[in-house]
PDB file of C-alpha atoms in Angstrom:
ATOM      1  CA  MET A   1      25.357 -14.657  37.515  1.00 54.00           C
ATOM      2  CA  ARG A   2      21.703 -13.858  38.068  1.00 76.00           C
ATOM      3  CA  VAL A   3      19.913 -13.541  34.726  1.00 85.00           C
ATOM      4  CA  THR A   4      17.817 -10.392  34.478  1.00 90.00           C
ATOM      5  CA  ASP A   5      16.096  -8.650  31.604  1.00 92.00           C
ATOM      6  CA  ARG A   6      18.862  -6.062  31.690  1.00 94.00           C
ATOM      7  CA  SER A   7      21.641  -8.674  31.640  1.00 94.00           C
ATOM      8  CA  LEU A   8      20.087 -10.293  28.564  1.00 97.00           C
ATOM      9  CA  GLU A   9      19.784  -6.948  26.781  1.00 97.00           C
ATOM     10  CA  ASP A  10      23.377  -6.107  27.716  1.00 97.00           C
ATOM     11  CA  ALA A  11      24.536  -9.505  26.405  1.00 97.00           C
ATOM     12  CA  VAL A  12      22.841  -8.902  23.046  1.00 98.00           C
ATOM     13  CA  LEU A  13      24.497  -5.503  22.692  1.00 98.00           C
ATOM     14  CA  ASP A  14      27.853  -6.807  23.917  1.00 97.00           C
ATOM     15  CA  LEU A  15      27.931  -9.643  21.383  1.00 97.00           C
ATOM     16  CA  LEU A  16      26.951  -7.266  18.585  1.00 97.00           C
ATOM     17  CA  GLY A  17      29.654  -4.869  19.758  1.00 95.00           C
ATOM     18  CA  HIS A  18      32.271  -7.545  19.095  1.00 96.00           C
ATOM     19  CA  ARG A  19      31.059  -8.202  15.547  1.00 95.00           C
ATOM     20  CA  ALA A  20      31.361  -6.394  12.250  1.00 95.00           C
ATOM     21  CA  PRO A  21      28.843  -3.544  11.914  1.00 92.00           C
ATOM     22  CA  ASP A  22      26.687  -5.518   9.478  1.00 92.00           C
ATOM     23  CA  ALA A  23      26.887  -8.831  11.385  1.00 96.00           C
ATOM     24  CA  SER A  24      24.078 -10.441  13.325  1.00 97.00           C
ATOM     25  CA  VAL A  25      23.803 -12.838  16.256  1.00 97.00           C
ATOM     26  CA  CYS A  26      21.527 -15.762  16.905  1.00 97.00           C
ATOM     27  CA  PRO A  27      19.521 -15.766  20.136  1.00 97.00           C
ATOM     28  CA  SER A  28      21.171 -19.095  20.988  1.00 96.00           C
ATOM     29  CA  GLU A  29      24.587 -17.394  20.977  1.00 96.00           C
ATOM     30  CA  VAL A  30      23.314 -14.882  23.511  1.00 96.00           C
ATOM     31  CA  ALA A  31      21.701 -17.604  25.636  1.00 96.00           C
ATOM     32  CA  ARG A  32      24.897 -19.661  25.662  1.00 95.00           C
ATOM     33  CA  ALA A  33      27.015 -16.634  26.556  1.00 94.00           C
ATOM     34  CA  VAL A  34      24.756 -15.703  29.455  1.00 94.00           C
ATOM     35  CA  HIS A  35      24.359 -19.275  30.701  1.00 93.00           C
ATOM     36  CA  GLY A  36      28.111 -19.783  30.582  1.00 85.00           C
ATOM     37  CA  SER A  37      28.038 -23.528  31.195  1.00 82.00           C
ATOM     38  CA  GLY A  38      28.477 -26.472  28.851  1.00 80.00           C
ATOM     39  CA  ASP A  39      25.156 -28.023  29.819  1.00 86.00           C
ATOM     40  CA  GLU A  40      21.853 -27.570  28.034  1.00 88.00           C
ATOM     41  CA  GLY A  41      20.513 -24.997  30.517  1.00 88.00           C
ATOM     42  CA  TRP A  42      20.964 -22.236  27.952  1.00 94.00           C
ATOM     43  CA  ARG A  43      17.863 -23.505  26.142  1.00 94.00           C
ATOM     44  CA  GLU A  44      15.690 -22.152  28.948  1.00 95.00           C
ATOM     45  CA  LEU A  45      16.970 -18.675  28.079  1.00 95.00           C
ATOM     46  CA  MET A  46      15.882 -18.731  24.431  1.00 95.00           C
ATOM     47  CA  GLU A  47      12.473 -17.105  24.933  1.00 95.00           C
ATOM     48  CA  PRO A  48      13.797 -14.555  27.444  1.00 96.00           C
ATOM     49  CA  VAL A  49      16.521 -13.622  24.913  1.00 97.00           C
ATOM     50  CA  ARG A  50      13.906 -13.202  22.169  1.00 96.00           C
ATOM     51  CA  ARG A  51      11.890 -10.944  24.492  1.00 96.00           C
ATOM     52  CA  ALA A  52      15.035  -8.939  25.347  1.00 97.00           C
ATOM     53  CA  ALA A  53      15.742  -8.497  21.632  1.00 97.00           C
ATOM     54  CA  ALA A  54      12.145  -7.384  21.067  1.00 97.00           C
ATOM     55  CA  ARG A  55      12.505  -4.732  23.782  1.00 97.00           C
ATOM     56  CA  LEU A  56      15.747  -3.510  22.220  1.00 97.00           C
ATOM     57  CA  ALA A  57      14.063  -3.438  18.806  1.00 97.00           C
ATOM     58  CA  ALA A  58      11.183  -1.378  20.215  1.00 96.00           C
ATOM     59  CA  ARG A  59      13.776   1.165  21.382  1.00 96.00           C
ATOM     60  CA  GLY A  60      15.512   1.180  17.986  1.00 95.00           C
ATOM     61  CA  ARG A  61      18.708  -0.399  19.330  1.00 96.00           C
ATOM     62  CA  VAL A  62      18.523  -3.575  17.198  1.00 97.00           C
ATOM     63  CA  GLU A  63      16.571  -5.133  14.348  1.00 96.00           C
ATOM     64  CA  ILE A  64      15.070  -8.593  14.347  1.00 97.00           C
ATOM     65  CA  THR A  65      15.452 -10.347  11.001  1.00 96.00           C
ATOM     66  CA  GLN A  66      14.378 -13.510   9.248  1.00 96.00           C
ATOM     67  CA  HIS A  67      16.174 -14.452   6.052  1.00 94.00           C
ATOM     68  CA  GLY A  68      17.998 -11.113   6.266  1.00 92.00           C
ATOM     69  CA  VAL A  69      14.779  -9.059   6.203  1.00 94.00           C
ATOM     70  CA  PRO A  70      13.642  -6.989   9.204  1.00 94.00           C
ATOM     71  CA  VAL A  71      10.478  -8.351  10.803  1.00 95.00           C
ATOM     72  CA  ASP A  72       8.137  -7.317  13.580  1.00 93.00           C
ATOM     73  CA  PRO A  73       9.262  -9.298  16.630  1.00 91.00           C
ATOM     74  CA  ALA A  74       5.621  -9.899  17.596  1.00 91.00           C
ATOM     75  CA  GLU A  75       5.008 -11.563  14.232  1.00 91.00           C
ATOM     76  CA  ALA A  76       8.253 -13.540  13.952  1.00 90.00           C
ATOM     77  CA  ARG A  77       7.831 -17.299  14.091  1.00 91.00           C
ATOM     78  CA  GLY A  78      10.783 -19.637  13.857  1.00 92.00           C
ATOM     79  CA  PRO A  79      14.477 -18.743  13.710  1.00 95.00           C
ATOM     80  CA  ILE A  80      15.478 -15.098  13.981  1.00 96.00           C
ATOM     81  CA  ARG A  81      18.699 -13.131  13.923  1.00 97.00           C
ATOM     82  CA  ILE A  82      19.502  -9.916  15.772  1.00 98.00           C
ATOM     83  CA  ARG A  83      21.533  -7.102  14.233  1.00 97.00           C
ATOM     84  CA  ARG A  84      22.236  -3.434  14.601  1.00 96.00           C
ATOM     85  CA  PRO A  85      19.701  -1.227  12.836  1.00 93.00           C
ATOM     86  CA  ALA A  86      20.517  -0.405   9.253  1.00 81.00           C
ATOM     87  CA  GLY A  87      21.783   3.134   8.964  1.00 69.00           C
ATOM     88  CA  PRO A  88      20.519   5.690   6.494  1.00 58.00           C
ATOM     89  CA  ALA A  89      21.569   5.100   2.908  1.00 46.00           C
ATOM     90  CA  PRO A  90      24.655   7.144   1.935  1.00 41.00           C
TER      91      PRO A  90
END
């Protein structure tokens, strides 16, 4: 499979679609799923996955979090998680 920006974005949304509504995914999970091989090549996809998540966040499709708190993807340093946006309070 050729890795494109779109395929990374689709992989993020696909993984979230198979999780509970309040669950999140780690960029490494997305990278491993896209890479699809047991070798360490998935590591090269980590930054592209973070950029894909940032694009999705800019469109309101996901939130980027650190320690469970939404953060600006441009300001995030270190480990992040990706989740669906929090809905309006009931």
